[in-house]
Short mmCIF file of C-alpha atoms and ligand atoms in Angstrom, two decimals:
data_model
loop_
_atom_site.label_atom_id
_atom_site.label_comp_id
_atom_site.label_asym_id
_atom_site.label_seq_id
_atom_site.Cartn_x
_atom_site.Cartn_y
_atom_site.Cartn_z
CA UNK N 1 -0.03 -0.03 -0.03
CA UNK N 2 1.28 3.46 -0.91
CA UNK N 3 1.96 5.68 2.09
CA UNK N 4 -0.22 8.72 2.09
CA UNK N 5 1.71 11.29 4.12
CA UNK N 6 0.06 14.65 3.70
CA UNK N 7 2.60 17.41 3.23
CA UNK N 8 2.61 20.50 5.50
CA UNK N 9 4.11 23.89 4.94
CA UNK N 10 7.50 24.95 6.23
CA UNK N 11 7.17 25.85 9.94
CA UNK N 12 8.80 27.27 13.00
CA UNK N 13 7.56 25.48 16.11
CA UNK N 14 8.71 27.08 19.33
CA UNK N 15 8.21 24.81 22.42
CA UNK N 16 8.14 26.71 25.72
CA UNK N 17 9.04 24.08 28.27
CA UNK N 18 11.07 22.31 25.67
CA UNK N 19 13.23 20.47 28.38
CA UNK N 20 10.25 19.40 30.39
CA UNK N 21 8.82 15.83 30.83
CA UNK N 22 6.14 16.28 28.20
CA UNK N 23 8.54 17.57 25.64
CA UNK N 24 11.01 14.71 26.43
CA UNK N 25 8.63 11.88 26.36
CA UNK N 26 6.06 12.84 23.68
CA UNK N 27 6.57 16.12 21.73
CA UNK N 28 10.27 15.84 20.61
CA UNK N 29 10.19 11.98 19.81
CA UNK N 30 6.90 12.59 17.95
CA UNK N 31 8.45 15.40 15.92
CA UNK N 32 11.36 13.05 15.09
CA UNK N 33 9.04 10.43 13.79
CA UNK N 34 7.33 13.19 11.62
CA UNK N 35 10.90 14.21 10.32
CA UNK N 36 11.67 10.65 9.44
CA UNK N 37 8.39 10.34 7.49
CA UNK N 38 9.39 13.50 5.46
CA UNK N 39 6.75 15.79 7.05
CA UNK N 40 9.19 18.49 8.17
CA UNK N 41 9.87 20.40 4.89
CA UNK N 42 13.30 21.79 4.50
CA UNK N 43 13.80 25.02 6.36
CA UNK N 44 11.42 24.08 9.19
CA UNK N 45 12.82 24.57 12.70
CA UNK N 46 12.01 23.38 16.23
CA UNK N 47 13.03 26.10 18.75
CA UNK N 48 12.99 24.94 22.36
CA UNK N 49 12.65 27.81 24.92
CA UNK N 50 12.90 26.93 28.58
CA UNK N 51 14.53 28.02 31.87
CA UNK N 52 17.26 25.47 31.72
CA UNK N 53 20.73 26.85 31.13
CA UNK N 54 21.70 24.85 28.07
CA UNK N 55 23.59 25.62 24.97
CA UNK N 56 22.46 24.24 21.67
CA UNK N 57 24.67 21.22 21.76
CA UNK N 58 23.44 20.36 25.19
CA UNK N 59 19.99 20.57 23.93
CA UNK N 60 20.74 18.44 21.06
CA UNK N 61 22.09 15.71 23.32
CA UNK N 62 18.95 15.98 25.36
CA UNK N 63 16.83 15.37 22.30
CA UNK N 64 18.99 12.48 21.14
CA UNK N 65 18.54 10.84 24.46
CA UNK N 66 14.85 11.59 24.50
CA UNK N 67 14.47 9.93 21.13
CA UNK N 68 16.51 6.88 22.26
CA UNK N 69 14.39 6.51 25.37
CA UNK N 70 11.11 6.73 23.53
CA UNK N 71 11.90 4.92 20.21
CA UNK N 72 15.10 2.97 20.59
CA UNK N 73 18.41 3.74 18.79
CA UNK N 74 17.56 5.99 15.73
CA UNK N 75 19.10 5.78 12.23
CA UNK N 76 22.30 7.94 12.40
CA UNK N 77 21.55 9.93 9.33
CA UNK N 78 18.01 10.68 10.34
CA UNK N 79 18.87 11.83 13.87
CA UNK N 80 21.63 13.97 12.64
CA UNK N 81 19.29 15.56 10.08
CA UNK N 82 16.75 16.09 12.86
CA UNK N 83 19.10 17.67 15.42
CA UNK N 84 20.10 20.14 12.57
CA UNK N 85 16.57 21.52 12.61
CA UNK N 86 16.81 22.21 16.48
CA UNK N 87 17.59 25.42 18.14
CA UNK N 88 17.45 26.45 21.84
CA UNK N 89 16.85 29.74 23.87
CA UNK N 90 17.18 30.04 27.58
CA UNK N 91 14.23 32.16 28.53
CA UNK N 92 12.38 33.28 31.43
CA UNK N 93 8.68 33.37 30.77
CA UNK N 94 8.08 35.78 33.75
CA UNK N 95 11.14 38.05 33.13
CA UNK N 96 12.92 39.63 30.23
CA UNK N 97 15.84 37.05 29.86
CA UNK N 98 16.00 35.40 26.48
CA UNK N 99 13.17 37.24 24.63
CA UNK N 100 15.42 39.39 22.53
CA UNK N 101 17.35 36.16 21.53
CA UNK N 102 14.05 34.47 20.62
CA UNK N 103 12.96 37.47 18.46
CA UNK N 104 16.29 37.44 16.69
CA UNK N 105 15.66 33.75 15.75
CA UNK N 106 12.31 34.70 14.31
CA UNK N 107 12.91 37.77 12.22
CA UNK N 108 10.04 37.22 9.54
CA UNK N 109 6.60 35.88 9.30
CA UNK N 110 7.61 33.70 6.22
CA UNK N 111 6.56 30.34 7.65
CA UNK N 112 3.81 28.72 9.56
CA UNK N 113 4.52 29.80 13.21
CA UNK N 114 3.26 27.96 16.29
CA UNK N 115 4.13 28.34 19.95
CA UNK N 116 3.60 25.28 22.08
CA UNK N 117 2.96 26.21 25.66
CA UNK N 118 4.24 23.11 27.33
CA UNK N 119 4.44 24.80 30.71
CA UNK N 120 1.95 25.13 33.66
CA UNK N 121 -1.12 27.36 32.89
CA UNK N 122 0.06 30.02 35.38
CA UNK N 123 2.64 31.06 32.76
CA UNK N 124 0.16 31.34 29.85
CA UNK N 125 -0.60 34.97 30.41
CA UNK N 126 2.97 36.01 30.84
CA UNK N 127 3.96 34.10 27.60
CA UNK N 128 1.06 35.66 25.73
CA UNK N 129 1.95 39.13 26.83
CA UNK N 130 5.64 38.86 26.03
CA UNK N 131 4.95 37.30 22.60
CA UNK N 132 2.92 40.35 21.65
CA UNK N 133 5.37 42.73 23.30
CA UNK N 134 8.25 41.36 21.36
CA UNK N 135 6.28 41.39 17.95
CA UNK N 136 6.42 37.55 17.66
CA UNK N 137 2.85 36.91 16.77
CA UNK N 138 0.54 37.88 13.87
CA UNK N 139 -3.10 36.92 13.17
CA UNK N 140 -1.82 33.56 11.70
CA UNK N 141 0.30 32.50 14.59
CA UNK N 142 -1.01 29.47 16.56
CA UNK N 143 -0.62 28.52 20.12
CA UNK N 144 -0.93 25.11 21.50
CA UNK N 145 -2.00 24.75 25.13
CA UNK N 146 -2.12 21.67 27.46
CA UNK N 147 -4.46 20.45 30.09
CA UNK N 148 -5.32 21.29 32.77
CA UNK N 149 -7.72 23.82 31.35
CA UNK N 150 -8.77 25.20 34.74
CA UNK N 151 -10.07 23.24 37.76
CA UNK N 152 -13.69 24.37 37.48
CA UNK N 153 -15.87 26.39 35.09
CA UNK N 154 -14.88 29.79 36.73
CA UNK N 155 -11.08 29.13 36.36
CA UNK N 156 -11.55 27.68 32.87
CA UNK N 157 -13.37 30.85 31.89
CA UNK N 158 -10.69 33.03 33.38
CA UNK N 159 -8.11 31.02 31.43
CA UNK N 160 -10.02 31.33 28.22
CA UNK N 161 -10.48 35.08 28.78
CA UNK N 162 -6.74 35.42 29.27
CA UNK N 163 -5.96 33.65 26.05
CA UNK N 164 -8.70 35.34 24.12
CA UNK N 165 -7.30 38.74 25.16
CA UNK N 166 -4.20 38.00 23.13
CA UNK N 167 -5.45 35.43 20.55
CA UNK N 168 -8.47 34.75 18.38
CA UNK N 169 -10.11 31.41 19.20
CA UNK N 170 -9.13 30.21 15.70
CA UNK N 171 -5.44 30.51 16.89
CA UNK N 172 -5.78 28.48 19.99
CA UNK N 173 -5.27 24.74 19.93
CA UNK N 174 -6.26 23.11 23.16
CA UNK N 175 -4.76 19.59 23.11
CA UNK N 176 -6.59 16.51 24.47
CA UNK N 177 -4.33 13.77 23.22
CA UNK N 178 -7.21 11.16 23.34
CA UNK N 179 -8.55 12.91 20.26
CA UNK N 180 -5.33 12.31 18.37
CA UNK N 181 -5.53 8.49 18.76
CA UNK N 182 -5.95 6.76 15.48
CA UNK N 183 -8.84 4.63 16.92
CA UNK N 184 -10.67 7.57 18.13
CA UNK N 185 -10.76 9.07 14.68
CA UNK N 186 -11.69 5.66 13.33
CA UNK N 187 -14.70 5.81 15.54
CA UNK N 188 -15.87 8.72 13.45
CA UNK N 189 -14.87 6.84 10.25
CA UNK N 190 -16.71 3.70 11.31
CA UNK N 191 -19.78 5.70 12.42
CA UNK N 192 -20.07 8.16 9.55
CA UNK N 193 -18.28 6.34 6.68
CA UNK N 194 -20.37 3.11 6.79
CA UNK N 195 -24.10 2.61 6.32
CA UNK N 196 -23.78 -0.42 8.58
CA UNK N 197 -23.76 1.14 12.03
CA UNK N 198 -25.45 4.55 12.05
CA UNK N 199 -28.99 3.26 11.59
CA UNK N 200 -28.52 1.09 14.68
CA UNK N 201 -26.68 3.80 16.68
CA UNK N 202 -29.49 4.77 19.05
CA UNK N 203 -31.48 3.67 22.12
CA UNK N 204 -33.71 1.44 20.06
CA UNK N 205 -30.76 -0.90 19.39
CA UNK N 206 -28.05 -0.07 21.86
CA UNK N 207 -28.52 -1.38 25.36
CA UNK N 208 -25.70 0.72 27.04
CA UNK N 209 -22.29 2.08 26.39
CA UNK N 210 -19.20 1.70 28.58
CA UNK N 211 -16.17 3.93 28.39
CA UNK N 212 -13.35 2.68 30.49
CA UNK N 213 -9.81 4.20 30.87
CA UNK N 214 -7.87 1.92 33.30
CA UNK N 215 -4.27 2.52 34.29
CA UNK N 216 -2.11 0.22 36.15
CA UNK N 217 0.31 2.81 37.52
CA UNK N 218 -0.35 4.96 40.53
CA UNK N 219 0.06 8.61 40.88
CA UNK N 220 3.85 8.18 41.27
CA UNK N 221 5.75 11.42 41.12
CA UNK N 222 2.72 13.41 40.16
CA UNK N 223 1.31 12.97 43.67
CA UNK N 224 1.27 16.55 44.74
CA UNK N 225 -0.42 17.81 41.55
CA UNK N 226 -2.86 14.85 41.36
CA UNK N 227 -4.05 15.08 44.88
CA UNK N 228 -5.44 18.62 44.14
CA UNK N 229 -7.22 17.26 41.07
CA UNK N 230 -8.47 13.72 41.33
CA UNK N 231 -9.79 11.34 38.64
CA UNK N 232 -12.87 13.54 37.92
CA UNK N 233 -10.92 16.58 37.06
CA UNK N 234 -7.78 14.80 35.53
CA UNK N 235 -9.62 12.26 33.40
CA UNK N 236 -13.45 12.49 33.32
CA UNK N 237 -13.95 16.25 32.55
CA UNK N 238 -11.63 15.95 29.52
CA UNK N 239 -10.61 12.57 28.07
CA UNK N 240 -13.67 10.56 29.03
CA UNK N 241 -16.01 13.46 28.22
CA UNK N 242 -14.35 13.73 24.71
CA UNK N 243 -14.75 9.97 24.05
CA UNK N 244 -18.35 10.26 25.19
CA UNK N 245 -18.95 13.12 22.81
CA UNK N 246 -17.53 11.40 19.77
CA UNK N 247 -19.61 8.25 20.49
CA UNK N 248 -22.78 10.03 21.16
CA UNK N 249 -22.70 13.10 18.75
CA UNK N 250 -24.96 13.54 15.80
CA UNK N 251 -23.31 13.38 12.30
CA UNK N 252 -21.81 16.79 11.60
CA UNK N 253 -22.73 18.20 8.17
CA UNK N 254 -19.08 18.10 7.22
CA UNK N 255 -15.84 16.95 8.84
CA UNK N 256 -14.83 20.52 9.57
CA UNK N 257 -13.66 21.97 12.87
CA UNK N 258 -16.71 23.99 13.99
CA UNK N 259 -19.26 21.53 12.62
CA UNK N 260 -17.63 18.67 14.66
CA UNK N 261 -17.26 20.82 17.74
CA UNK N 262 -20.86 22.15 17.58
CA UNK N 263 -22.05 18.51 17.69
CA UNK N 264 -19.75 17.56 20.61
CA UNK N 265 -20.89 20.64 22.51
CA UNK N 266 -24.63 19.69 22.02
CA UNK N 267 -23.80 16.28 23.66
CA UNK N 268 -22.11 17.87 26.70
CA UNK N 269 -25.16 20.24 27.13
CA UNK N 270 -27.51 17.24 26.90
CA UNK N 271 -25.85 15.38 29.72
CA UNK N 272 -28.29 15.15 32.78
CA UNK N 273 -27.00 16.02 36.24
CA UNK N 274 -25.60 12.79 37.76
CA UNK N 275 -27.47 11.47 40.91
CA UNK N 276 -25.08 11.12 43.80
CA UNK N 277 -25.91 7.34 44.01
CA UNK N 278 -24.82 6.85 40.42
CA UNK N 279 -21.22 7.71 41.24
CA UNK N 280 -18.61 5.69 43.06
CA UNK N 281 -15.31 7.19 43.99
CA UNK N 282 -12.35 5.08 45.06
CA UNK N 283 -8.79 5.33 46.42
CA UNK N 284 -6.22 2.69 46.03
CA UNK N 285 -5.01 1.02 49.23
CA UNK N 286 -2.73 -1.82 50.22
CA UNK N 287 -1.06 -4.42 48.16
CA UNK N 288 1.83 -6.33 49.40
CA UNK N 289 4.80 -4.30 48.25
CA UNK N 290 3.26 -1.12 46.79
CA UNK N 291 2.46 2.14 48.52
CA UNK N 292 -1.22 3.26 49.07
CA UNK N 293 -2.58 6.32 47.36
CA UNK N 294 -2.40 8.32 50.67
CA UNK N 295 1.25 7.43 51.07
CA UNK N 296 1.91 8.29 47.36
CA UNK N 297 0.54 11.78 47.82
CA UNK N 298 1.87 12.26 51.38
CA UNK N 299 -1.42 12.98 53.07
CA UNK N 300 -2.76 10.31 55.39
CA UNK N 301 -6.23 11.88 55.24
CA UNK N 302 -6.60 12.68 51.55
CA UNK N 303 -10.10 12.51 50.28
CA UNK N 304 -9.14 12.78 46.61
CA UNK N 305 -10.40 9.96 44.32
CA UNK N 306 -8.05 7.94 42.23
CA UNK N 307 -11.01 6.03 40.71
CA UNK N 308 -14.40 7.02 39.60
CA UNK N 309 -17.34 5.13 38.11
CA UNK N 310 -20.61 6.79 37.18
CA UNK N 311 -23.81 6.28 35.16
CA UNK N 312 -25.07 9.20 33.08
CA UNK N 313 -27.64 9.96 30.38
CA UNK N 314 -27.53 12.06 27.26
CA UNK N 315 -31.00 13.57 27.21
CA UNK N 316 -31.98 13.73 23.56
CA UNK N 317 -34.09 11.68 21.22
CA UNK N 318 -31.19 9.48 20.04
CA UNK N 319 -30.08 8.40 23.47
CA UNK N 320 -33.11 8.55 25.82
CA UNK N 321 -33.09 5.31 27.80
CA UNK N 322 -29.51 4.27 27.00
CA UNK N 323 -27.18 4.75 30.00
CA UNK N 324 -23.60 5.60 29.55
CA UNK N 325 -21.25 4.08 32.24
CA UNK N 326 -17.90 5.80 32.61
CA UNK N 327 -14.99 4.56 34.75
CA UNK N 328 -11.36 5.48 35.12
CA UNK N 329 -8.82 4.78 37.70
CA UNK N 330 -5.22 4.33 38.69
CA UNK N 331 -3.42 1.23 39.98
CA UNK N 332 -6.01 -1.07 38.48
CA UNK N 333 -5.50 -4.57 37.18
CA UNK N 334 -4.21 -3.53 33.65
CA UNK N 335 -3.62 -0.66 31.48
CA UNK N 336 -6.69 -0.97 29.27
CA UNK N 337 -8.87 1.61 27.62
CA UNK N 338 -11.92 0.78 25.62
CA UNK N 339 -15.26 2.07 24.44
CA UNK N 340 -17.88 -0.74 24.44
CA UNK N 341 -21.01 -0.31 22.60
CA UNK N 342 -23.34 -3.11 23.73
CA UNK N 343 -26.38 -3.79 21.55
CA UNK N 344 -29.53 -5.17 22.74
CA UNK N 345 -30.58 -8.77 22.40
CA UNK N 346 -32.64 -9.91 19.48
CA UNK N 347 -36.33 -9.24 20.43
CA UNK N 348 -37.15 -12.99 20.12
CA UNK N 349 -34.84 -15.97 20.03
CA UNK N 350 -35.91 -18.54 17.39
CA UNK N 351 -33.27 -20.89 18.78
CA UNK N 352 -34.91 -21.59 22.15
CA UNK N 353 -33.60 -21.11 25.63
CA UNK N 354 -30.70 -23.57 25.24
CA UNK N 355 -29.06 -21.12 22.75
CA UNK N 356 -28.42 -18.83 25.73
CA UNK N 357 -28.36 -14.95 25.76
CA UNK N 358 -26.30 -13.19 23.21
CA UNK N 359 -25.67 -9.70 22.10
CA UNK N 360 -23.54 -7.81 19.58
CA UNK N 361 -20.83 -5.55 21.03
CA UNK N 362 -18.62 -3.12 19.23
CA UNK N 363 -15.32 -2.66 20.98
CA UNK N 364 -13.15 0.33 20.26
CA UNK N 365 -9.77 -0.41 21.97
CA UNK N 366 -7.53 2.57 22.67
CA UNK N 367 -4.85 1.04 25.00
CA UNK N 368 -2.62 -0.73 25.16
CA UNK N 369 -3.24 -1.66 21.41
CA UNK N 370 -5.54 0.34 19.20
CA UNK N 371 -8.18 -1.55 17.24
CA UNK N 372 -11.91 -2.18 16.67
CA UNK N 373 -13.71 -5.47 16.78
CA UNK N 374 -17.40 -6.38 16.60
CA UNK N 375 -18.67 -9.41 18.45
CA UNK N 376 -21.17 -11.39 16.40
CA UNK N 377 -23.17 -14.36 17.26
CA UNK N 378 -22.58 -17.45 15.22
CA UNK N 379 -23.43 -21.20 15.43
CA UNK N 380 -21.02 -23.13 17.64
CA UNK N 381 -19.15 -25.43 15.18
CA UNK N 382 -19.84 -29.14 15.41
CA UNK N 383 -22.69 -31.56 15.44
CA UNK N 384 -24.11 -30.30 18.78
CA UNK N 385 -27.27 -28.82 17.36
CA UNK N 386 -27.95 -25.09 17.10
CA UNK N 387 -25.77 -23.71 19.94
CA UNK N 388 -24.69 -20.20 19.65
CA UNK N 389 -21.54 -18.49 20.49
CA UNK N 390 -20.10 -14.92 20.21
CA UNK N 391 -16.93 -14.41 18.26
CA UNK N 392 -14.99 -11.30 17.38
CA UNK N 393 -15.07 -10.03 13.87
CA UNK N 394 -11.73 -8.25 14.00
CA UNK N 395 -10.96 -5.01 12.23
CA UNK N 396 -7.31 -5.41 12.77
CA UNK N 397 -5.44 -2.42 11.38
CA UNK N 398 -2.18 -4.39 11.34
CA UNK N 399 -3.47 -7.10 9.16
CA UNK N 400 -5.59 -4.82 6.74
CA UNK N 401 -2.91 -2.16 6.38
CA UNK N 402 0.29 -4.15 6.45
CA UNK N 403 3.43 -2.08 7.09
CA UNK N 404 1.51 1.24 7.02
CA UNK N 405 -0.33 0.20 10.21
CA UNK N 406 2.48 1.85 12.22
CA UNK N 407 0.03 4.33 13.54
CA UNK N 408 1.44 7.74 14.56
CA UNK N 409 1.31 8.68 18.21
CA UNK N 410 -1.47 11.08 19.18
CA UNK N 411 0.92 13.91 19.63
CA UNK N 412 2.50 13.62 16.27
CA UNK N 413 -0.74 13.80 14.54
CA UNK N 414 -2.05 16.72 16.62
CA UNK N 415 1.19 18.81 16.09
CA UNK N 416 0.91 18.19 12.38
CA UNK N 417 -2.77 19.34 12.58
CA UNK N 418 -1.59 22.55 14.27
CA UNK N 419 0.82 23.19 11.45
CA UNK N 420 -1.96 22.49 8.88
CA UNK N 421 -4.16 24.86 10.75
CA UNK N 422 -6.93 22.16 11.39
CA UNK N 423 -8.63 22.56 14.73
CA UNK N 424 -11.08 19.61 14.32
CA UNK N 425 -9.36 17.48 16.97
CA UNK N 426 -8.80 20.34 19.42
CA UNK N 427 -11.29 21.54 22.02
CA UNK N 428 -12.99 24.76 21.75
CA UNK N 429 -13.43 27.25 24.62
CA UNK N 430 -17.18 26.59 24.99
CA UNK N 431 -16.70 22.83 25.03
CA UNK N 432 -14.22 23.07 27.89
CA UNK N 433 -16.55 25.48 29.85
CA UNK N 434 -19.56 23.23 29.30
CA UNK N 435 -17.70 20.17 30.51
CA UNK N 436 -16.87 21.89 33.69
CA UNK N 437 -20.51 23.10 34.09
CA UNK N 438 -21.47 19.44 34.19
CA UNK N 439 -18.66 18.25 36.57
CA UNK N 440 -18.73 21.25 38.90
CA UNK N 441 -21.93 20.40 40.93
CA UNK N 442 -20.71 16.76 41.22
CA UNK N 443 -17.44 17.86 42.78
CA UNK N 444 -19.19 20.61 44.96
CA UNK N 445 -21.54 17.81 46.26
CA UNK N 446 -18.56 15.74 47.44
CA UNK N 447 -17.00 18.72 49.03
CA UNK N 448 -20.15 19.69 50.75
CA UNK N 449 -20.74 16.18 52.04
CA UNK N 450 -17.06 15.65 53.00
CA UNK N 451 -17.31 12.52 50.88
CA UNK N 452 -14.73 9.87 51.49
CA UNK N 453 -13.69 7.71 48.61
CA UNK N 454 -14.12 3.93 48.95
CA UNK N 455 -10.87 1.99 49.29
CA UNK N 456 -9.94 -0.59 46.75
CA UNK N 457 -7.06 -2.95 46.43
CA UNK N 458 -4.27 -2.02 44.14
CA UNK N 459 -4.36 -4.07 40.88
CA UNK N 460 -7.92 -4.95 41.19
CA UNK N 461 -10.94 -4.07 39.19
CA UNK N 462 -11.67 -1.04 41.50
CA UNK N 463 -14.13 -0.68 44.47
CA UNK N 464 -16.91 -3.34 44.79
CA UNK N 465 -19.59 -0.48 44.86
CA UNK N 466 -18.60 0.22 41.24
CA UNK N 467 -19.63 -3.34 40.30
CA UNK N 468 -22.88 -2.92 42.09
CA UNK N 469 -23.50 0.36 40.33
CA UNK N 470 -23.90 -1.44 37.08
CA UNK N 471 -25.01 -4.90 38.39
CA UNK N 472 -28.07 -3.09 40.01
CA UNK N 473 -29.19 -2.44 36.31
CA UNK N 474 -28.71 -6.02 35.36
CA UNK N 475 -25.44 -5.31 33.40
CA UNK N 476 -21.79 -5.98 33.99
CA UNK N 477 -18.48 -4.13 33.42
CA UNK N 478 -16.29 -5.53 30.79
CA UNK N 479 -13.45 -7.23 32.60
CA UNK N 480 -10.39 -5.05 32.71
CA UNK N 481 -7.34 -6.46 30.88
CA UNK N 482 -9.40 -9.17 29.16
P1 NAD S 1 7.87 19.97 33.64
O1 NAD S 1 7.87 20.53 35.00
O2 NAD S 1 8.55 18.66 33.38
O3 NAD S 1 8.67 20.98 32.70
C1 NAD S 1 8.39 22.48 32.67
C2 NAD S 1 9.19 23.13 31.57
O4 NAD S 1 8.79 24.49 31.72
C3 NAD S 1 10.62 23.03 31.74
O5 NAD S 1 11.22 23.01 30.38
C4 NAD S 1 11.01 24.30 32.41
O6 NAD S 1 12.35 24.75 32.07
C5 NAD S 1 10.04 25.24 31.74
N1 NAD S 1 9.80 26.45 32.70
C6 NAD S 1 9.29 26.34 33.97
N2 NAD S 1 9.19 27.73 34.39
C7 NAD S 1 9.50 28.45 33.40
C8 NAD S 1 9.67 29.84 33.22
N3 NAD S 1 9.41 30.71 34.21
N4 NAD S 1 10.15 30.34 32.09
C9 NAD S 1 10.52 29.47 31.11
N5 NAD S 1 10.35 28.24 31.10
C10 NAD S 1 9.86 27.63 32.32
O7 NAD S 1 6.42 19.91 33.16
P2 NAD S 1 5.68 19.01 32.06
O8 NAD S 1 5.42 17.70 32.76
O9 NAD S 1 6.56 18.91 30.88
O10 NAD S 1 4.39 19.54 31.84
C11 NAD S 1 4.14 20.80 30.98
C12 NAD S 1 2.71 21.08 30.88
O11 NAD S 1 2.01 20.04 30.21
C13 NAD S 1 2.04 21.31 32.19
O12 NAD S 1 0.99 22.26 32.08
C14 NAD S 1 1.35 20.05 32.41
O13 NAD S 1 0.23 19.95 33.29
C15 NAD S 1 0.94 19.59 31.03
N6 NAD S 1 0.87 18.13 30.79
C16 NAD S 1 1.93 17.30 31.04
C17 NAD S 1 1.81 15.96 30.76
C18 NAD S 1 2.96 15.06 31.07
O14 NAD S 1 2.84 13.85 30.65
N7 NAD S 1 4.20 15.41 31.49
C19 NAD S 1 0.68 15.46 30.27
C20 NAD S 1 -0.41 16.32 30.04
C21 NAD S 1 -0.30 17.62 30.25
#
């Protein structure tokens, strides 16, 4: 199969926080892969700007190491070509150091120009102000910002207002890397590119939908940050909400940024408030040799959740009566993320009670491997009569696409979309604020009630109350790590 790499224009990408963890693990290795695929036209540059006192060769060594850690030993010619595109400026976002140097490196607006704010949100305003003061932006310049986009609706509005004082919404790219995953986009291709699914994609045929994002790691070194946030703010308000939107939204009239984002926004606005008894919060506890959540965050009385499961409804004609079950947690049995669309049983079984109960299920797997499979009911092979069984009908990208199935990491794809000027897979200000408007009352309710999360054993499926949440409705969670 012929590779279909879509070319981009020559660009200057400035990464504020270019020596940070995110740049080292994701952004720089991702850019290297795009370079290897010929998606960095000659003349394109990556300029890192950070507080670290490094010279260019020190930064180049840092990048080579980052690439080796993420991707293994690179091809010598490719890595040497890539490091030639790099530049480095020591800069202080809050002071004047380095700004004149950065301006000297960007003398003319003759390429696509983007600034990646890979720093904490407290620096956004200072960066935006200085970029303008030093004449580094024009109306075509793009900025890329990372979560967290606030910690509630009020702070998200304030952050958006800050950015909008300096940039038009069309220049702001809010990254949610879940949207950059190949399979998430395939969810849209499967839904809106086939006749097969969309007629069945509603409460008449779908019993319920599960969205699970399970991690096997704890909060690790991010304990101090995480403890102020918790699973609701860190995962549900953004990543799970985005997955829910893409699963539940109406077909946009065109695959174009505002058309897609308008439809996602309608889903968020249609979410009904969640009843307190439809939410289970958890916190990981003991296992033989691992520390507990409270030990991890250094607070023996922490009431922050490292796990959440909830049931919610999208109140519109398509989804009335079909519950959505969301769950996410740390230190669970396996790293395993999936959207499960569970169809209803046939209205009448012609095969009699011995055939058992069967239903179709569409599984969109996001982690650890990406893929889609549809479980269909067939006759159990052999002479044993008309006994039925469910088997997966695999849409394995690796088999279907051969070598080209090496799917780009979410960050690679999203950065290239920034360079192309395509905002479809980025969150708009009103989406972020609407998502907070739904989560805020839930969090405020816990705070008012001094709610304490349920303990769950590390490397388990989560708290037993979460099982009861779905079993009460006569359903079961998909097993984690199956
Ligand atoms: P980090 O602490 O590892 O790195 C911060 C970077 O910012 C460093 O390069 C540092 O030199 C630079 N910096 C700090 N203060 C500065 C200043 N005053 N002037 C100029 N540069 C300054 O942080 P990180 O983990 O890379 O995260 C960056 C942002 O991305 C944060 O907002 C974080 O919440 C977000 N994020 C990170 C991850 C991740 O996996 N690390 C994932 C999602 C979102």
